[in-house]
Amino acid sequence: MAGLTQQTPTPTELTVHGTSRVLEVAYADGARFRLPFEFLRVYSPSAEVQGHGPGQEVLQTGKRDVGIVQIEPVGNYAIKPVFTDGHESGLYSWQYLYELGSRQDELWAEHLQRLQQAGLDRDQPMAPKGGHGCSHH
């Protein structure tokens, strides 16, 4: 992860709207994005969500009501939100948040399409991860 460059968008404001579950980010170039927690959670940059290569993404469901407990700053280039479902391994760089914001409609449409293709609903609880011996027969 490279440091800040002149091209790196710099946020001037970061507001967590707990009730409406939206993270509002304003940037120095005048851009302002309202990113729903569910959207941020679904597009977490963590390996747990993204997998370790193309096609290994883990489709996130049941995150409509996810909240953010706190946001930890990471250096001066990223934040690490702690979500109410326990997820806290995603580092959201200013660049990544900017990209999420500017491509929000397209990315959300992609997510809904992937859910549909997988025969899943966005409110379906996540399937338990395999390999921890929690099978109920």
mmCIF file with all atom_site columns, C-alpha atoms in Angstrom:
data_model
loop_
_atom_site.group_PDB
_atom_site.id
_atom_site.type_symbol
_atom_site.label_atom_id
_atom_site.label_alt_id
_atom_site.label_comp_id
_atom_site.label_asym_id
_atom_site.label_entity_id
_atom_site.label_seq_id
_atom_site.pdbx_PDB_ins_code
_atom_site.Cartn_x
_atom_site.Cartn_y
_atom_site.Cartn_z
_atom_site.occupancy
_atom_site.B_iso_or_equiv
_atom_site.pdbx_formal_charge
_atom_site.auth_seq_id
_atom_site.auth_comp_id
_atom_site.auth_asym_id
_atom_site.auth_atom_id
_atom_site.pdbx_PDB_model_num
ATOM 1   C CA . MET A 1 1   ? 0.000   0.000   0.000   1.00 0.00 ? 1   MET A CA 1
ATOM 2   C CA . ALA A 1 2   ? 1.733   3.162   -1.181  1.00 0.00 ? 2   ALA A CA 1
ATOM 3   C CA . GLY A 1 3   ? 1.652   6.343   0.838   1.00 0.00 ? 3   GLY A CA 1
ATOM 4   C CA . LEU A 1 4   ? -0.166  9.514   -0.037  1.00 0.00 ? 4   LEU A CA 1
ATOM 5   C CA . THR A 1 5   ? 0.459   11.036  -3.446  1.00 0.00 ? 5   THR A CA 1
ATOM 6   C CA . GLN A 1 6   ? -0.841  14.215  -4.996  1.00 0.00 ? 6   GLN A CA 1
ATOM 7   C CA . GLN A 1 7   ? -3.522  12.113  -6.685  1.00 0.00 ? 7   GLN A CA 1
ATOM 8   C CA . THR A 1 8   ? -4.783  10.612  -3.444  1.00 0.00 ? 8   THR A CA 1
ATOM 9   C CA . PRO A 1 9   ? -8.170  12.099  -2.648  1.00 0.00 ? 9   PRO A CA 1
ATOM 10  C CA . THR A 1 10  ? -8.105  13.608  0.831   1.00 0.00 ? 10  THR A CA 1
ATOM 11  C CA . PRO A 1 11  ? -11.230 13.594  2.947   1.00 0.00 ? 11  PRO A CA 1
ATOM 12  C CA . THR A 1 12  ? -12.098 16.820  4.723   1.00 0.00 ? 12  THR A CA 1
ATOM 13  C CA . GLU A 1 13  ? -14.987 15.380  6.687   1.00 0.00 ? 13  GLU A CA 1
ATOM 14  C CA . LEU A 1 14  ? -16.071 11.975  7.963   1.00 0.00 ? 14  LEU A CA 1
ATOM 15  C CA . THR A 1 15  ? -19.480 11.676  9.614   1.00 0.00 ? 15  THR A CA 1
ATOM 16  C CA . VAL A 1 16  ? -21.056 8.508   10.962  1.00 0.00 ? 16  VAL A CA 1
ATOM 17  C CA . HIS A 1 17  ? -24.847 8.664   10.866  1.00 0.00 ? 17  HIS A CA 1
ATOM 18  C CA . GLY A 1 18  ? -25.744 5.861   13.267  1.00 0.00 ? 18  GLY A CA 1
ATOM 19  C CA . THR A 1 19  ? -29.509 6.094   12.927  1.00 0.00 ? 19  THR A CA 1
ATOM 20  C CA . SER A 1 20  ? -29.616 6.093   9.138   1.00 0.00 ? 20  SER A CA 1
ATOM 21  C CA . ARG A 1 21  ? -26.566 3.784   9.012   1.00 0.00 ? 21  ARG A CA 1
ATOM 22  C CA . VAL A 1 22  ? -24.630 5.925   6.559   1.00 0.00 ? 22  VAL A CA 1
ATOM 23  C CA . LEU A 1 23  ? -21.010 7.015   6.495   1.00 0.00 ? 23  LEU A CA 1
ATOM 24  C CA . GLU A 1 24  ? -20.723 10.459  4.952   1.00 0.00 ? 24  GLU A CA 1
ATOM 25  C CA . VAL A 1 25  ? -17.367 11.359  3.434   1.00 0.00 ? 25  VAL A CA 1
ATOM 26  C CA . ALA A 1 26  ? -16.532 14.757  1.989   1.00 0.00 ? 26  ALA A CA 1
ATOM 27  C CA . TYR A 1 27  ? -13.380 15.254  -0.059  1.00 0.00 ? 27  TYR A CA 1
ATOM 28  C CA . ALA A 1 28  ? -11.181 18.258  -0.760  1.00 0.00 ? 28  ALA A CA 1
ATOM 29  C CA . ASP A 1 29  ? -12.207 18.208  -4.445  1.00 0.00 ? 29  ASP A CA 1
ATOM 30  C CA . GLY A 1 30  ? -15.822 18.862  -3.445  1.00 0.00 ? 30  GLY A CA 1
ATOM 31  C CA . ALA A 1 31  ? -17.036 15.290  -3.827  1.00 0.00 ? 31  ALA A CA 1
ATOM 32  C CA . ARG A 1 32  ? -19.357 14.087  -1.067  1.00 0.00 ? 32  ARG A CA 1
ATOM 33  C CA . PHE A 1 33  ? -20.546 10.523  -0.703  1.00 0.00 ? 33  PHE A CA 1
ATOM 34  C CA . ARG A 1 34  ? -23.130 8.908   1.542   1.00 0.00 ? 34  ARG A CA 1
ATOM 35  C CA . LEU A 1 35  ? -22.090 5.276   1.883   1.00 0.00 ? 35  LEU A CA 1
ATOM 36  C CA . PRO A 1 36  ? -24.568 2.956   3.607   1.00 0.00 ? 36  PRO A CA 1
ATOM 37  C CA . PHE A 1 37  ? -22.958 0.690   6.219   1.00 0.00 ? 37  PHE A CA 1
ATOM 38  C CA . GLU A 1 38  ? -24.377 -2.349  4.404   1.00 0.00 ? 38  GLU A CA 1
ATOM 39  C CA . PHE A 1 39  ? -22.651 -1.251  1.177   1.00 0.00 ? 39  PHE A CA 1
ATOM 40  C CA . LEU A 1 40  ? -19.356 -0.676  3.005   1.00 0.00 ? 40  LEU A CA 1
ATOM 41  C CA . ARG A 1 41  ? -19.634 -4.044  4.733   1.00 0.00 ? 41  ARG A CA 1
ATOM 42  C CA . VAL A 1 42  ? -20.464 -5.906  1.508   1.00 0.00 ? 42  VAL A CA 1
ATOM 43  C CA . TYR A 1 43  ? -17.510 -4.284  -0.241  1.00 0.00 ? 43  TYR A CA 1
ATOM 44  C CA . SER A 1 44  ? -15.054 -4.648  2.626   1.00 0.00 ? 44  SER A CA 1
ATOM 45  C CA . PRO A 1 45  ? -11.527 -4.752  1.218   1.00 0.00 ? 45  PRO A CA 1
ATOM 46  C CA . SER A 1 46  ? -10.590 -7.501  3.684   1.00 0.00 ? 46  SER A CA 1
ATOM 47  C CA . ALA A 1 47  ? -9.388  -10.911 2.535   1.00 0.00 ? 47  ALA A CA 1
ATOM 48  C CA . GLU A 1 48  ? -12.306 -12.406 4.469   1.00 0.00 ? 48  GLU A CA 1
ATOM 49  C CA . VAL A 1 49  ? -14.680 -10.766 1.967   1.00 0.00 ? 49  VAL A CA 1
ATOM 50  C CA . GLN A 1 50  ? -12.526 -10.357 -1.142  1.00 0.00 ? 50  GLN A CA 1
ATOM 51  C CA . GLY A 1 51  ? -10.922 -13.786 -0.986  1.00 0.00 ? 51  GLY A CA 1
ATOM 52  C CA . HIS A 1 52  ? -7.328  -14.268 -2.015  1.00 0.00 ? 52  HIS A CA 1
ATOM 53  C CA . GLY A 1 53  ? -7.807  -13.850 -5.735  1.00 0.00 ? 53  GLY A CA 1
ATOM 54  C CA . PRO A 1 54  ? -10.388 -13.167 -8.435  1.00 0.00 ? 54  PRO A CA 1
ATOM 55  C CA . GLY A 1 55  ? -13.454 -15.351 -8.150  1.00 0.00 ? 55  GLY A CA 1
ATOM 56  C CA . GLN A 1 56  ? -12.824 -16.072 -4.473  1.00 0.00 ? 56  GLN A CA 1
ATOM 57  C CA . GLU A 1 57  ? -14.984 -13.242 -3.169  1.00 0.00 ? 57  GLU A CA 1
ATOM 58  C CA . VAL A 1 58  ? -17.335 -14.249 -0.395  1.00 0.00 ? 58  VAL A CA 1
ATOM 59  C CA . LEU A 1 59  ? -20.817 -12.984 -1.141  1.00 0.00 ? 59  LEU A CA 1
ATOM 60  C CA . GLN A 1 60  ? -22.060 -11.088 1.901   1.00 0.00 ? 60  GLN A CA 1
ATOM 61  C CA . THR A 1 61  ? -25.716 -11.387 2.892   1.00 0.00 ? 61  THR A CA 1
ATOM 62  C CA . GLY A 1 62  ? -27.808 -10.442 5.903   1.00 0.00 ? 62  GLY A CA 1
ATOM 63  C CA . LYS A 1 63  ? -25.989 -7.123  6.339   1.00 0.00 ? 63  LYS A CA 1
ATOM 64  C CA . ARG A 1 64  ? -28.907 -4.712  5.841   1.00 0.00 ? 64  ARG A CA 1
ATOM 65  C CA . ASP A 1 65  ? -29.005 -3.811  9.536   1.00 0.00 ? 65  ASP A CA 1
ATOM 66  C CA . VAL A 1 66  ? -25.262 -3.870  10.180  1.00 0.00 ? 66  VAL A CA 1
ATOM 67  C CA . GLY A 1 67  ? -23.980 -0.974  12.221  1.00 0.00 ? 67  GLY A CA 1
ATOM 68  C CA . ILE A 1 68  ? -20.592 0.571   12.863  1.00 0.00 ? 68  ILE A CA 1
ATOM 69  C CA . VAL A 1 69  ? -19.464 0.481   16.472  1.00 0.00 ? 69  VAL A CA 1
ATOM 70  C CA . GLN A 1 70  ? -16.403 2.645   15.947  1.00 0.00 ? 70  GLN A CA 1
ATOM 71  C CA . ILE A 1 71  ? -13.981 3.799   13.294  1.00 0.00 ? 71  ILE A CA 1
ATOM 72  C CA . GLU A 1 72  ? -10.273 3.573   13.969  1.00 0.00 ? 72  GLU A CA 1
ATOM 73  C CA . PRO A 1 73  ? -7.917  5.789   11.969  1.00 0.00 ? 73  PRO A CA 1
ATOM 74  C CA . VAL A 1 74  ? -5.071  3.944   10.257  1.00 0.00 ? 74  VAL A CA 1
ATOM 75  C CA . GLY A 1 75  ? -2.166  6.311   9.717   1.00 0.00 ? 75  GLY A CA 1
ATOM 76  C CA . ASN A 1 76  ? -3.372  9.218   7.660   1.00 0.00 ? 76  ASN A CA 1
ATOM 77  C CA . TYR A 1 77  ? -4.478  7.163   4.693   1.00 0.00 ? 77  TYR A CA 1
ATOM 78  C CA . ALA A 1 78  ? -7.264  4.831   5.831   1.00 0.00 ? 78  ALA A CA 1
ATOM 79  C CA . ILE A 1 79  ? -9.911  3.929   8.382   1.00 0.00 ? 79  ILE A CA 1
ATOM 80  C CA . LYS A 1 80  ? -10.816 0.626   9.955   1.00 0.00 ? 80  LYS A CA 1
ATOM 81  C CA . PRO A 1 81  ? -14.510 0.436   10.822  1.00 0.00 ? 81  PRO A CA 1
ATOM 82  C CA . VAL A 1 82  ? -15.610 -2.030  13.479  1.00 0.00 ? 82  VAL A CA 1
ATOM 83  C CA . PHE A 1 83  ? -18.983 -3.426  12.431  1.00 0.00 ? 83  PHE A CA 1
ATOM 84  C CA . THR A 1 84  ? -21.679 -4.720  14.763  1.00 0.00 ? 84  THR A CA 1
ATOM 85  C CA . ASP A 1 85  ? -21.381 -8.205  13.236  1.00 0.00 ? 85  ASP A CA 1
ATOM 86  C CA . GLY A 1 86  ? -17.800 -8.379  14.522  1.00 0.00 ? 86  GLY A CA 1
ATOM 87  C CA . HIS A 1 87  ? -16.146 -7.701  11.174  1.00 0.00 ? 87  HIS A CA 1
ATOM 88  C CA . GLU A 1 88  ? -13.155 -5.403  11.621  1.00 0.00 ? 88  GLU A CA 1
ATOM 89  C CA . SER A 1 89  ? -10.440 -6.568  9.261   1.00 0.00 ? 89  SER A CA 1
ATOM 90  C CA . GLY A 1 90  ? -11.200 -4.200  6.391   1.00 0.00 ? 90  GLY A CA 1
ATOM 91  C CA . LEU A 1 91  ? -8.868  -1.246  5.844   1.00 0.00 ? 91  LEU A CA 1
ATOM 92  C CA . TYR A 1 92  ? -10.663 1.365   3.789   1.00 0.00 ? 92  TYR A CA 1
ATOM 93  C CA . SER A 1 93  ? -8.144  3.742   2.228   1.00 0.00 ? 93  SER A CA 1
ATOM 94  C CA . TRP A 1 94  ? -9.288  7.234   1.259   1.00 0.00 ? 94  TRP A CA 1
ATOM 95  C CA . GLN A 1 95  ? -8.790  6.145   -2.358  1.00 0.00 ? 95  GLN A CA 1
ATOM 96  C CA . TYR A 1 96  ? -10.962 3.039   -1.890  1.00 0.00 ? 96  TYR A CA 1
ATOM 97  C CA . LEU A 1 97  ? -13.740 5.027   -0.180  1.00 0.00 ? 97  LEU A CA 1
ATOM 98  C CA . TYR A 1 98  ? -13.615 7.539   -3.021  1.00 0.00 ? 98  TYR A CA 1
ATOM 99  C CA . GLU A 1 99  ? -13.877 4.731   -5.559  1.00 0.00 ? 99  GLU A CA 1
ATOM 100 C CA . LEU A 1 100 ? -16.771 3.142   -3.661  1.00 0.00 ? 100 LEU A CA 1
ATOM 101 C CA . GLY A 1 101 ? -18.518 6.498   -3.556  1.00 0.00 ? 101 GLY A CA 1
ATOM 102 C CA . SER A 1 102 ? -18.031 7.354   -7.192  1.00 0.00 ? 102 SER A CA 1
ATOM 103 C CA . ARG A 1 103 ? -19.064 3.867   -8.377  1.00 0.00 ? 103 ARG A CA 1
ATOM 104 C CA . GLN A 1 104 ? -21.712 3.245   -5.737  1.00 0.00 ? 104 GLN A CA 1
ATOM 105 C CA . ASP A 1 105 ? -24.713 2.699   -8.058  1.00 0.00 ? 105 ASP A CA 1
ATOM 106 C CA . GLU A 1 106 ? -22.797 0.423   -10.396 1.00 0.00 ? 106 GLU A CA 1
ATOM 107 C CA . LEU A 1 107 ? -21.225 -1.588  -7.547  1.00 0.00 ? 107 LEU A CA 1
ATOM 108 C CA . TRP A 1 108 ? -24.519 -1.992  -5.690  1.00 0.00 ? 108 TRP A CA 1
ATOM 109 C CA . ALA A 1 109 ? -26.215 -3.180  -8.895  1.00 0.00 ? 109 ALA A CA 1
ATOM 110 C CA . GLU A 1 110 ? -23.373 -5.709  -9.341  1.00 0.00 ? 110 GLU A CA 1
ATOM 111 C CA . HIS A 1 111 ? -23.843 -6.948  -5.786  1.00 0.00 ? 111 HIS A CA 1
ATOM 112 C CA . LEU A 1 112 ? -27.605 -7.413  -6.243  1.00 0.00 ? 112 LEU A CA 1
ATOM 113 C CA . GLN A 1 113 ? -26.984 -9.197  -9.538  1.00 0.00 ? 113 GLN A CA 1
ATOM 114 C CA . ARG A 1 114 ? -24.461 -11.567 -7.912  1.00 0.00 ? 114 ARG A CA 1
ATOM 115 C CA . LEU A 1 115 ? -26.959 -12.326 -5.152  1.00 0.00 ? 115 LEU A CA 1
ATOM 116 C CA . GLN A 1 116 ? -29.603 -13.094 -7.746  1.00 0.00 ? 116 GLN A CA 1
ATOM 117 C CA . GLN A 1 117 ? -27.256 -15.363 -9.698  1.00 0.00 ? 117 GLN A CA 1
ATOM 118 C CA . ALA A 1 118 ? -26.405 -17.216 -6.504  1.00 0.00 ? 118 ALA A CA 1
ATOM 119 C CA . GLY A 1 119 ? -30.085 -17.560 -5.665  1.00 0.00 ? 119 GLY A CA 1
ATOM 120 C CA . LEU A 1 120 ? -29.569 -15.536 -2.499  1.00 0.00 ? 120 LEU A CA 1
ATOM 121 C CA . ASP A 1 121 ? -31.430 -12.692 -0.895  1.00 0.00 ? 121 ASP A CA 1
ATOM 122 C CA . ARG A 1 122 ? -29.638 -9.745  0.709   1.00 0.00 ? 122 ARG A CA 1
ATOM 123 C CA . ASP A 1 123 ? -31.428 -10.449 3.996   1.00 0.00 ? 123 ASP A CA 1
ATOM 124 C CA . GLN A 1 124 ? -30.485 -14.115 4.118   1.00 0.00 ? 124 GLN A CA 1
ATOM 125 C CA . PRO A 1 125 ? -28.198 -14.868 7.073   1.00 0.00 ? 125 PRO A CA 1
ATOM 126 C CA . MET A 1 126 ? -24.624 -15.682 6.105   1.00 0.00 ? 126 MET A CA 1
ATOM 127 C CA . ALA A 1 127 ? -23.986 -19.403 5.862   1.00 0.00 ? 127 ALA A CA 1
ATOM 128 C CA . PRO A 1 128 ? -21.628 -20.520 8.619   1.00 0.00 ? 128 PRO A CA 1
ATOM 129 C CA . LYS A 1 129 ? -18.054 -20.884 7.438   1.00 0.00 ? 129 LYS A CA 1
ATOM 130 C CA . GLY A 1 130 ? -17.161 -24.482 6.722   1.00 0.00 ? 130 GLY A CA 1
ATOM 131 C CA . GLY A 1 131 ? -14.650 -26.454 8.711   1.00 0.00 ? 131 GLY A CA 1
ATOM 132 C CA . HIS A 1 132 ? -15.620 -25.506 12.228  1.00 0.00 ? 132 HIS A CA 1
ATOM 133 C CA . GLY A 1 133 ? -17.663 -28.598 13.005  1.00 0.00 ? 133 GLY A CA 1
ATOM 134 C CA . CYS A 1 134 ? -20.950 -26.808 13.446  1.00 0.00 ? 134 CYS A CA 1
ATOM 135 C CA . SER A 1 135 ? -23.072 -28.919 11.143  1.00 0.00 ? 135 SER A CA 1
ATOM 136 C CA . HIS A 1 136 ? -26.640 -29.706 12.187  1.00 0.00 ? 136 HIS A CA 1
ATOM 137 C CA . HIS A 1 137 ? -28.086 -32.835 10.607  1.00 0.00 ? 137 HIS A CA 1
#
